[in-house]
PDB file of C-alpha atoms in Angstrom:
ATOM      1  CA  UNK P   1       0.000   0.000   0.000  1.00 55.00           C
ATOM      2  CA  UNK P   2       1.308   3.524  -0.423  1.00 61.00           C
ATOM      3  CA  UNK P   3       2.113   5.905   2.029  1.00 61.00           C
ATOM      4  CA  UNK P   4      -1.022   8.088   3.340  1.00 67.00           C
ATOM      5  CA  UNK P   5       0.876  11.527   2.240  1.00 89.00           C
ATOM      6  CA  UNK P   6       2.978  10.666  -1.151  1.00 95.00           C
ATOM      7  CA  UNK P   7       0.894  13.169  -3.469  1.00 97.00           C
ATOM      8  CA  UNK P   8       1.543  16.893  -3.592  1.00 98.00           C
ATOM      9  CA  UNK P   9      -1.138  19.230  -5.565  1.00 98.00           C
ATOM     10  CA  UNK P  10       0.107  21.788  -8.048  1.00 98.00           C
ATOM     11  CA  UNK P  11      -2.505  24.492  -9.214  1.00 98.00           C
ATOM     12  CA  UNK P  12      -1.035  26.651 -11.789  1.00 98.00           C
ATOM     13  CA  UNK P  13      -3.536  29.787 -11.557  1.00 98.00           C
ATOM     14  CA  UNK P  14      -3.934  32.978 -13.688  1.00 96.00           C
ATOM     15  CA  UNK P  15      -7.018  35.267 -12.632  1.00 96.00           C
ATOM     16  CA  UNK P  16      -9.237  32.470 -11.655  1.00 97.00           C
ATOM     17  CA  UNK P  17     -11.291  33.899  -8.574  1.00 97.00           C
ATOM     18  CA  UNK P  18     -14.494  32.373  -9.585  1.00 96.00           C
ATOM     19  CA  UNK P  19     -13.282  29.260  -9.453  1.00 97.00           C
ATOM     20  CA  UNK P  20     -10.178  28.630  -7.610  1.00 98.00           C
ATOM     21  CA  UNK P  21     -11.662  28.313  -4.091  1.00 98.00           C
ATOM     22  CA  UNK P  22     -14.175  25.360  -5.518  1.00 98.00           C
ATOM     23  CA  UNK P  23     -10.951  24.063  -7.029  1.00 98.00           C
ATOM     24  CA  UNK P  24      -9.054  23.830  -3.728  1.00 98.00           C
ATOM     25  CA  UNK P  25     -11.476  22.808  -1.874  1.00 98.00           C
ATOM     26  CA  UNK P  26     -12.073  20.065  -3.829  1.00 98.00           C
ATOM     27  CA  UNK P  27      -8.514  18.874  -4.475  1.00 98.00           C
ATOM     28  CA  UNK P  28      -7.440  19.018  -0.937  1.00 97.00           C
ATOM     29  CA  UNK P  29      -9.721  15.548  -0.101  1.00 96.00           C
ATOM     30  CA  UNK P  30      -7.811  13.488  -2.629  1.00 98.00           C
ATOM     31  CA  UNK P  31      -6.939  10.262  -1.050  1.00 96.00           C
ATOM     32  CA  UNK P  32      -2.874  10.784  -0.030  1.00 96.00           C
ATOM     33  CA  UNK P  33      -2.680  14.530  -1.092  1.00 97.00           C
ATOM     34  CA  UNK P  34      -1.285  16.074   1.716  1.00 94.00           C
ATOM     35  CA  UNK P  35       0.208  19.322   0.220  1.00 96.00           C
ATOM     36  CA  UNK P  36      -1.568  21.485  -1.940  1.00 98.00           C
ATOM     37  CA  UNK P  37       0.253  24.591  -3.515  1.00 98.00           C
ATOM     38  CA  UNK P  38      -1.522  27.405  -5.744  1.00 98.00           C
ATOM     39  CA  UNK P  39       0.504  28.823  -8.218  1.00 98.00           C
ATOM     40  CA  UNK P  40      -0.654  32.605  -8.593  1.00 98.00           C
ATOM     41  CA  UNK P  41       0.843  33.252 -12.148  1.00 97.00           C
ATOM     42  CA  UNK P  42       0.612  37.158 -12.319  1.00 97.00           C
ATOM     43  CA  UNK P  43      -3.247  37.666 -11.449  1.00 97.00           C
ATOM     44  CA  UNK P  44      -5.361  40.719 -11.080  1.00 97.00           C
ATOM     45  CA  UNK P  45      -7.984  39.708  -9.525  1.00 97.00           C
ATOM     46  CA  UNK P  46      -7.915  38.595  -6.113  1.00 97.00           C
ATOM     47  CA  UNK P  47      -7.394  34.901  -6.616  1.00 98.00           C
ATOM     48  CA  UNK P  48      -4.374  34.701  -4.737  1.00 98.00           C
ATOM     49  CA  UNK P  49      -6.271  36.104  -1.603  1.00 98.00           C
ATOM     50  CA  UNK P  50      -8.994  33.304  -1.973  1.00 98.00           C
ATOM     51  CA  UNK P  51      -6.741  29.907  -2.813  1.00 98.00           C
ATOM     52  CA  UNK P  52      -5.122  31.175   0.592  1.00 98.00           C
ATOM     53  CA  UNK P  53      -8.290  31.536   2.510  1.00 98.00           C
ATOM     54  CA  UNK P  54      -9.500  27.745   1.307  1.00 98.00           C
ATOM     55  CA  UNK P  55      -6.510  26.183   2.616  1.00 97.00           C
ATOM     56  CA  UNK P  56      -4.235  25.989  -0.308  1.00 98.00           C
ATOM     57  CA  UNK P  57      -0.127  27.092   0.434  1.00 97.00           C
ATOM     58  CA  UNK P  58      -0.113  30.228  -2.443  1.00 98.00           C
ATOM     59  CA  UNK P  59       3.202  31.360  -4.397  1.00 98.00           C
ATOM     60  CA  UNK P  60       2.578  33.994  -6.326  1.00 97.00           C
ATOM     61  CA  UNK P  61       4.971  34.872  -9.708  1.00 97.00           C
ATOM     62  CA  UNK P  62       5.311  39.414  -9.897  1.00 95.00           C
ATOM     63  CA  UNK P  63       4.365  38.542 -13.601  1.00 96.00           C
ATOM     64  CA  UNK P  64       2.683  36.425 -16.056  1.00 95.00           C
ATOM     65  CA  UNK P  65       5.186  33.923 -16.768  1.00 95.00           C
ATOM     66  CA  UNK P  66       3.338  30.726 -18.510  1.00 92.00           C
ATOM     67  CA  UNK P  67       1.840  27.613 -17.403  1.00 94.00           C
ATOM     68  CA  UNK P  68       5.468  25.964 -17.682  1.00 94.00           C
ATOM     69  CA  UNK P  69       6.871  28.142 -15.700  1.00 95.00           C
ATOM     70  CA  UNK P  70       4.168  28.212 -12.630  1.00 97.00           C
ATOM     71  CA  UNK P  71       4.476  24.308 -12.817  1.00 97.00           C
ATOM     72  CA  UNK P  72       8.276  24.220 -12.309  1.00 97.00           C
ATOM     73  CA  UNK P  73       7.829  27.050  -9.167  1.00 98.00           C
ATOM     74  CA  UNK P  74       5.147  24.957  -7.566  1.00 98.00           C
ATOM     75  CA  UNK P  75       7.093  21.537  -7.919  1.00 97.00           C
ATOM     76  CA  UNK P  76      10.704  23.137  -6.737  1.00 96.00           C
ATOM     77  CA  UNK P  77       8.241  24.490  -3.747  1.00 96.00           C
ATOM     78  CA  UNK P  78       7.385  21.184  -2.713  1.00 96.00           C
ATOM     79  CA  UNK P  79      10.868  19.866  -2.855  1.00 94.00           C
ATOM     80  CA  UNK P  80      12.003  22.135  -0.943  1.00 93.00           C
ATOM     81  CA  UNK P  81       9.261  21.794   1.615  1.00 91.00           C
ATOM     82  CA  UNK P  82      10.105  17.896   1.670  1.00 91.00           C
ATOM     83  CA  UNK P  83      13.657  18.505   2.329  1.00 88.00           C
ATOM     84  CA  UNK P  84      13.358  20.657   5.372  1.00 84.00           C
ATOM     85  CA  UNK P  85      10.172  19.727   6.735  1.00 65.00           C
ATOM     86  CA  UNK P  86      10.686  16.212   7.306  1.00 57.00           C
ATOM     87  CA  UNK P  87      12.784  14.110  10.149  1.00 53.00           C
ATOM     88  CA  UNK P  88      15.815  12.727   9.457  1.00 47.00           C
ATOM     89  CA  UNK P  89      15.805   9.802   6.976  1.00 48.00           C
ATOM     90  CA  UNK P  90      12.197  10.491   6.089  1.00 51.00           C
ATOM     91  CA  UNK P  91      12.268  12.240   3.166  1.00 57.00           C
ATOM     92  CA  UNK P  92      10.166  10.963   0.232  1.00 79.00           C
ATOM     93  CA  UNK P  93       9.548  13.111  -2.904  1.00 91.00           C
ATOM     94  CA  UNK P  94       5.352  12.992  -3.338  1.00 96.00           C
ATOM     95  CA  UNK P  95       4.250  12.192  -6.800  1.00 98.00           C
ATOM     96  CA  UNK P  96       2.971  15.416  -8.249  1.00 98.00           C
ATOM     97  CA  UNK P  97      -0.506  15.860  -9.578  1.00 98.00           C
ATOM     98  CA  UNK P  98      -1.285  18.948 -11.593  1.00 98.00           C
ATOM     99  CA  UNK P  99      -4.747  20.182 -11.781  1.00 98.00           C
ATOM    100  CA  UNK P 100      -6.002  23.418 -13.816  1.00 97.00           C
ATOM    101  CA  UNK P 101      -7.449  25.982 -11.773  1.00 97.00           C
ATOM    102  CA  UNK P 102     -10.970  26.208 -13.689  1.00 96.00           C
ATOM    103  CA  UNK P 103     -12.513  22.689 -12.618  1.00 97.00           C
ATOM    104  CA  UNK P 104     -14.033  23.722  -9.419  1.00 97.00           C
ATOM    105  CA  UNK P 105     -15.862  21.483  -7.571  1.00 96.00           C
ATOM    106  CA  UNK P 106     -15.166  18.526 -10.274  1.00 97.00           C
ATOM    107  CA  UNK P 107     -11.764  18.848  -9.024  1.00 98.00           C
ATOM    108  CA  UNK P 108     -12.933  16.188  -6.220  1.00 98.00           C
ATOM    109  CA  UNK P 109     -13.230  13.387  -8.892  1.00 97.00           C
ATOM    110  CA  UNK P 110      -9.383  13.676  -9.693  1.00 98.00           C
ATOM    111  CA  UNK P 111      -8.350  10.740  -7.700  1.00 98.00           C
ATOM    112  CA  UNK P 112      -8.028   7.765 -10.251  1.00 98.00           C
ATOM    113  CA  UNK P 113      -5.453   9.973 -12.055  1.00 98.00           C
ATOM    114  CA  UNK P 114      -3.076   9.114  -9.035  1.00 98.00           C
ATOM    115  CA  UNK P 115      -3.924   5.746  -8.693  1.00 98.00           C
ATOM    116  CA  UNK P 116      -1.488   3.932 -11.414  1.00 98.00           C
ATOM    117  CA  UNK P 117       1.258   6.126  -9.859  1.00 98.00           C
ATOM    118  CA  UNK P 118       0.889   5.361  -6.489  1.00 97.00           C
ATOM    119  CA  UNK P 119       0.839   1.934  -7.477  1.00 97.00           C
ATOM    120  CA  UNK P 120       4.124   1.508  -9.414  1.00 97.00           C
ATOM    121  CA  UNK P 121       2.293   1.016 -12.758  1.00 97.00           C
ATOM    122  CA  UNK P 122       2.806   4.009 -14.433  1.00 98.00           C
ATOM    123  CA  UNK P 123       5.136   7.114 -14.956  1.00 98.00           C
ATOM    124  CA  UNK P 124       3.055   9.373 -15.520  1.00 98.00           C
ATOM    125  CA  UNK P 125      -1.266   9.811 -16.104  1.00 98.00           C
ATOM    126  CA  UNK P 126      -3.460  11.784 -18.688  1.00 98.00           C
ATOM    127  CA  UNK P 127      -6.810  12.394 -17.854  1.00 98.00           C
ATOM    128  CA  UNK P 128      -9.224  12.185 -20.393  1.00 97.00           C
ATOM    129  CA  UNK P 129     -12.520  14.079 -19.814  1.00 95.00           C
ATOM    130  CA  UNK P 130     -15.549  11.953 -19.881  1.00 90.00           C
ATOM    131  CA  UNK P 131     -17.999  15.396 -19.305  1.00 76.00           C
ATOM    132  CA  UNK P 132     -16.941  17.190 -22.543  1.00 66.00           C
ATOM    133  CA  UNK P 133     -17.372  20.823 -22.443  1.00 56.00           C
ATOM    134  CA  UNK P 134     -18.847  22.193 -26.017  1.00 51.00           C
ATOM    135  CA  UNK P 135     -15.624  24.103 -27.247  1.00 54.00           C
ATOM    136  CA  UNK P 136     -15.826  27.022 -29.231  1.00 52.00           C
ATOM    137  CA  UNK P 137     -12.698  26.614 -31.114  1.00 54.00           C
ATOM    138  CA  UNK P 138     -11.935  24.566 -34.328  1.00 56.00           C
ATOM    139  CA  UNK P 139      -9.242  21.666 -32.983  1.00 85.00           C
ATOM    140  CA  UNK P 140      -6.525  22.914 -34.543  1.00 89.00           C
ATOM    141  CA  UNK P 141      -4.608  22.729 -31.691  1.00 92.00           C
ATOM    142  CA  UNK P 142      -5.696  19.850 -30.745  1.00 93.00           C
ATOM    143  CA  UNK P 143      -5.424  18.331 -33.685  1.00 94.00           C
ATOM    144  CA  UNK P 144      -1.359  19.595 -34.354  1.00 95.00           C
ATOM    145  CA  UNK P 145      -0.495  18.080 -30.866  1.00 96.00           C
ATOM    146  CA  UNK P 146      -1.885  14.975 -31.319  1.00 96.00           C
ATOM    147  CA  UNK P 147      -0.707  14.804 -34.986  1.00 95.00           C
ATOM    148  CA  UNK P 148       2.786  16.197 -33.409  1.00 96.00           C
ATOM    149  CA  UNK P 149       2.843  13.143 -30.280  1.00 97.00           C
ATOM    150  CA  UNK P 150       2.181  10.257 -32.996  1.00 96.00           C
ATOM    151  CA  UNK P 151       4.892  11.748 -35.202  1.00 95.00           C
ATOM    152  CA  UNK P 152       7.373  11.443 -32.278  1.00 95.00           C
ATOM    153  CA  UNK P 153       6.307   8.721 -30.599  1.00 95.00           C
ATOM    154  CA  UNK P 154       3.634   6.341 -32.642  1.00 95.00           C
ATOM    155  CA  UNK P 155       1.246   7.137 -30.462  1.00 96.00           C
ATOM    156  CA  UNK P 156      -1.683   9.461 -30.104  1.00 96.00           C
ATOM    157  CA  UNK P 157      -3.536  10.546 -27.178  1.00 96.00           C
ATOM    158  CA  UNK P 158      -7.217  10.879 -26.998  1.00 95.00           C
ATOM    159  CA  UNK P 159      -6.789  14.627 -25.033  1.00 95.00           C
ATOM    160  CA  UNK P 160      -3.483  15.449 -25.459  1.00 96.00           C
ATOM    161  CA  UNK P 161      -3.632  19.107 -24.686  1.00 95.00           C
ATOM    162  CA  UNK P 162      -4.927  17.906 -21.470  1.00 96.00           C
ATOM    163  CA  UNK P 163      -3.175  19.264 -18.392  1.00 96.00           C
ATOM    164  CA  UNK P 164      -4.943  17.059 -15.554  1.00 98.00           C
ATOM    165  CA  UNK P 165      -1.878  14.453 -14.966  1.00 98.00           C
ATOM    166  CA  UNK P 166      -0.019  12.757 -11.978  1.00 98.00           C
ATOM    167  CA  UNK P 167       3.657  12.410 -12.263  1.00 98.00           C
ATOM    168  CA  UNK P 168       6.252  10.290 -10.161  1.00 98.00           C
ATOM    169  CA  UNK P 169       8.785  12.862  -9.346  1.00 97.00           C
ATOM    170  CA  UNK P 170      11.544  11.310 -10.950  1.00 97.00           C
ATOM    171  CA  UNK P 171       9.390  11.241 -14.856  1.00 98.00           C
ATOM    172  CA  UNK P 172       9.058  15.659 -13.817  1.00 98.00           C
ATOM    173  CA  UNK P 173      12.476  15.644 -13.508  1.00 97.00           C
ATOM    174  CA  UNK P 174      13.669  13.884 -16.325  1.00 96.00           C
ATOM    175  CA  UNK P 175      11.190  16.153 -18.328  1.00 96.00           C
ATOM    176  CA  UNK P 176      12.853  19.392 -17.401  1.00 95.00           C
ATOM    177  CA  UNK P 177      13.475  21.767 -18.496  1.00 94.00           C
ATOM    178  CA  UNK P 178       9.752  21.902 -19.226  1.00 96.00           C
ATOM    179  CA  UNK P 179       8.818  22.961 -22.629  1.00 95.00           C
ATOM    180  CA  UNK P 180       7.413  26.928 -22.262  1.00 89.00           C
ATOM    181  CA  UNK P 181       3.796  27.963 -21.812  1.00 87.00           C
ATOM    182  CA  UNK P 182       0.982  25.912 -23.775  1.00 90.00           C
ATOM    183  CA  UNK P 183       3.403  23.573 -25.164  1.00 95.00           C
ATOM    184  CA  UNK P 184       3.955  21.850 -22.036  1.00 96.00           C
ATOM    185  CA  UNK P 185       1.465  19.013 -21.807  1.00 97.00           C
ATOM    186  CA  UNK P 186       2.553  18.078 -25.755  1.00 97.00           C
ATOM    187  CA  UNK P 187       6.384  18.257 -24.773  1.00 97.00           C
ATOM    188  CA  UNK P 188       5.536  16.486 -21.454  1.00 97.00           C
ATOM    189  CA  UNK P 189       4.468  13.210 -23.542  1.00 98.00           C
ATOM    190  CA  UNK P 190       6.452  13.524 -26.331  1.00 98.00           C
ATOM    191  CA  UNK P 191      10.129  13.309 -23.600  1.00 97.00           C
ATOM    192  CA  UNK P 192       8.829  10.966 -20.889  1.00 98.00           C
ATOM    193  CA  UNK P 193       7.907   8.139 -23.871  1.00 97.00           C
ATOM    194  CA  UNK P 194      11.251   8.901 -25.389  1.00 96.00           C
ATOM    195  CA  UNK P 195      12.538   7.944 -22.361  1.00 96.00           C
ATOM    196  CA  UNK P 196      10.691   4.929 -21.991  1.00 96.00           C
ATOM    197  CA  UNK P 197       8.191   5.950 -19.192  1.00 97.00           C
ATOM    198  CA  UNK P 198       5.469   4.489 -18.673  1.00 98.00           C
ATOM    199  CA  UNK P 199       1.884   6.849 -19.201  1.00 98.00           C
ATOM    200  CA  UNK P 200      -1.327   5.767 -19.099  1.00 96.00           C
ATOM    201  CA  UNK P 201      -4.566   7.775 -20.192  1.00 97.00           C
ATOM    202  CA  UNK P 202      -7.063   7.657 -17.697  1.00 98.00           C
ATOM    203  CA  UNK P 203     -10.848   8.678 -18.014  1.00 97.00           C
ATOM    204  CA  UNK P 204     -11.882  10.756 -15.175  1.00 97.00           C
ATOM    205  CA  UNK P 205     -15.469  13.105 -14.593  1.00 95.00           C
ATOM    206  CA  UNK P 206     -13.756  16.255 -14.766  1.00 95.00           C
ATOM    207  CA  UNK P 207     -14.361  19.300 -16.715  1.00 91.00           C
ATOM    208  CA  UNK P 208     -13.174  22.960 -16.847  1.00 80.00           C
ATOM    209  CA  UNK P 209     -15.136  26.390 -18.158  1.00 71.00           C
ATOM    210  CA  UNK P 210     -15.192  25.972 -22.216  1.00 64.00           C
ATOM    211  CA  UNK P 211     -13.174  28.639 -24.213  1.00 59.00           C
ATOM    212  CA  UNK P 212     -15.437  31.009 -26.100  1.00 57.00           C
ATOM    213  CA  UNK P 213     -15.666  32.668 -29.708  1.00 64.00           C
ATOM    214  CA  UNK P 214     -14.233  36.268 -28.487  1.00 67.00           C
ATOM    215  CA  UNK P 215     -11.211  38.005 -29.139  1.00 62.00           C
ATOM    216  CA  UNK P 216      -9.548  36.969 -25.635  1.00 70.00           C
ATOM    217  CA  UNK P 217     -10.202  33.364 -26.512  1.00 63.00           C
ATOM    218  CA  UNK P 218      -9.102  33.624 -30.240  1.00 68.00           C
ATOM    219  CA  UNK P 219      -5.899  35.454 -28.917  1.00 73.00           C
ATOM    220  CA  UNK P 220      -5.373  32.471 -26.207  1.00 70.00           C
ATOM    221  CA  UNK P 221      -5.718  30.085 -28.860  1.00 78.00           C
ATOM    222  CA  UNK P 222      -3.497  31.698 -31.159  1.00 85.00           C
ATOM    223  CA  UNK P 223      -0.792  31.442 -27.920  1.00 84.00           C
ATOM    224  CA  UNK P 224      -1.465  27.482 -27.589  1.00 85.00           C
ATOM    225  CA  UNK P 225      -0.685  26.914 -31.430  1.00 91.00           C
ATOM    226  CA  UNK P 226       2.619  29.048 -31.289  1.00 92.00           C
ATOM    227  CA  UNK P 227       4.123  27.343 -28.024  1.00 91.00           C
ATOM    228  CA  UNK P 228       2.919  23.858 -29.678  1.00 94.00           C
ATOM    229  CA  UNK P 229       4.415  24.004 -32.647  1.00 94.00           C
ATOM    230  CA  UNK P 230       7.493  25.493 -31.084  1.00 93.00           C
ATOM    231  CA  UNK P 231       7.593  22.112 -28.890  1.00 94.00           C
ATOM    232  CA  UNK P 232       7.350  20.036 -31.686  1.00 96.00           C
ATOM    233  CA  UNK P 233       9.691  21.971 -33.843  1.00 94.00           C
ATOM    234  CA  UNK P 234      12.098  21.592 -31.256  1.00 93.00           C
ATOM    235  CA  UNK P 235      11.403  17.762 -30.857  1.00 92.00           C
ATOM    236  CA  UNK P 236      11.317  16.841 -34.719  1.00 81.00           C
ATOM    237  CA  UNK P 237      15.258  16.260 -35.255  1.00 62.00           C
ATOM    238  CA  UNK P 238      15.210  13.980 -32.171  1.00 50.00           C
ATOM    239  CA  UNK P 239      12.636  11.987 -33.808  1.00 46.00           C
ATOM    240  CA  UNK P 240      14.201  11.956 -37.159  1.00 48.00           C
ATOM    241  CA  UNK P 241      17.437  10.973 -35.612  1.00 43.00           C
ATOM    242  CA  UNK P 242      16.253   7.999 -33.289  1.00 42.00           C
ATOM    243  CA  UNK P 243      14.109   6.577 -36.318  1.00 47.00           C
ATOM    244  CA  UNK P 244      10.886   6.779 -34.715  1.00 42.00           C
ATOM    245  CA  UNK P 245       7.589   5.263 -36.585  1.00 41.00           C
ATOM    246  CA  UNK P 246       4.234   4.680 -35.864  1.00 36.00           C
ATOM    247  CA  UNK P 247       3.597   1.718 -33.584  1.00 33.00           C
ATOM    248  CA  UNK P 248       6.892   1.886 -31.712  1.00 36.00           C
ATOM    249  CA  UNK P 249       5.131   2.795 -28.499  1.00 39.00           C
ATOM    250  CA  UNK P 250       1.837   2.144 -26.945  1.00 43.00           C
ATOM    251  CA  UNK P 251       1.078   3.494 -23.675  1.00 60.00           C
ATOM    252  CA  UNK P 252      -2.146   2.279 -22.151  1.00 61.00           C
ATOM    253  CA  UNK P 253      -5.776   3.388 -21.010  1.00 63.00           C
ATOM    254  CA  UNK P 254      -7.436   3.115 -17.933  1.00 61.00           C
TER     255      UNK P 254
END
């Protein structure tokens, strides 16, 4: 069986107020989480201020800085916290579980992500949504990750953009540096199965606010494009020079 405490909660967070507390709350009653840290990447509203008052530990970045980089604050946070908080000879590093900040009170149903981890049977888990939120974009960035991951690695994920995924501490570390911004989740499969983790999709009853059809969303999704393709263009003469093809790897589902 594994330990009671051996999962940490990273919530990378970015003017989220309406949300966020829901989020927390719900996260912080995931069987073995016993830290739970808030990543406040740059916010103007007063998200910080509430991810504090529903329990969560809150490190705030002076300036927007990207989903990659609130990740990598929020893990280092909890390493050091597990190197000076525990007795002598007791250290173990947590497996990390990274939720988004949007799923609110779905953020409760989380738990099977950790369960191949904690058990030894995976590297690393991908949740795949089984409430699906009507989108109003097109899938083109969906579709150039997944296109991108199968390239790579001969294998395609169902959600790959998704960000919902447990993570022994030793697959983060082999991953970083993490790939910037948006392109993180895509760069995050692509190195781990290079590396011959193991990751498993897992279908979970989560879901997050939809993006919309407005200017703000069409901007965001512009973003998520640029820092995908700039993950995958960094990751193509890899591929090309181990000789990857389709059907090399196939990583499981739960």
């Amino acid at each position: 069986m594994p330990p009671s405490g051996d999962v940490a909660v990273v919530i990378p967070a970015r003017n989220e107020s309406s949300r966020i507390a829901a989020t927390v709350a719900g996260a912080a009653g995931l069987p073995g989480v016993d830290l739970l840290i808030v990543v406040d990447d740059g916010s103007t509203d007063d998200t910080a201020a509430l991810a504090s008052r529903a329990g969560a530990t809150v490190l705030r970045h002076d300036r927007n800085r990207g989903k990659a980089a609130a990740m990598e604050t929020g893990a280092e946070a909890i390493r050091l916290l597990e190197a000076t908080g525990a007795p002598l000879g007791a250290h173990h590093a947590r497996h990390l579980l990274f939720l988004d900040a949007d799923l609110g009170e779905t953020a409760a149903a989380a738990g099977p992500l950790t369960e191949p981890v904690r058990a030894g049977t995976a590297d690393m888990t991908i949740a795949v949504f089984t409430e699906r939120v009507r989108q109003g974009g097109h899938g083109l960035v969906v579709g150039l990750s997944g296109a991108g991951i199968e390239r790579a690695t001969g294998w395609r994920p169902a959600q790959p953009l998704n960000g919902q995924r447990c993570l022994t501490r030793a697959a983060f570390e082999l991953a970083r540096p993490l790939a910037a911004g948006f392109g993180v989740e895509t760069a995050l499969t692509i190195d781990l199965l290079r590396a011959g983790m193991r990751v498993t999709e897992v279908e979970v009853p989560l879901a997050h606010r939809a993006t919309g059809n407005d200017w703000a969303s069409q901007v965001h999704r512009a973003r998520q494009l640029a820092d995908v393709a700039r993950a995958l263009a960094a990751r193509e003469p890899a591929a090309r020079a181990l000789g990857v093809r389709p059907g090399r790897l196939r990583p499981g589902r739960r």
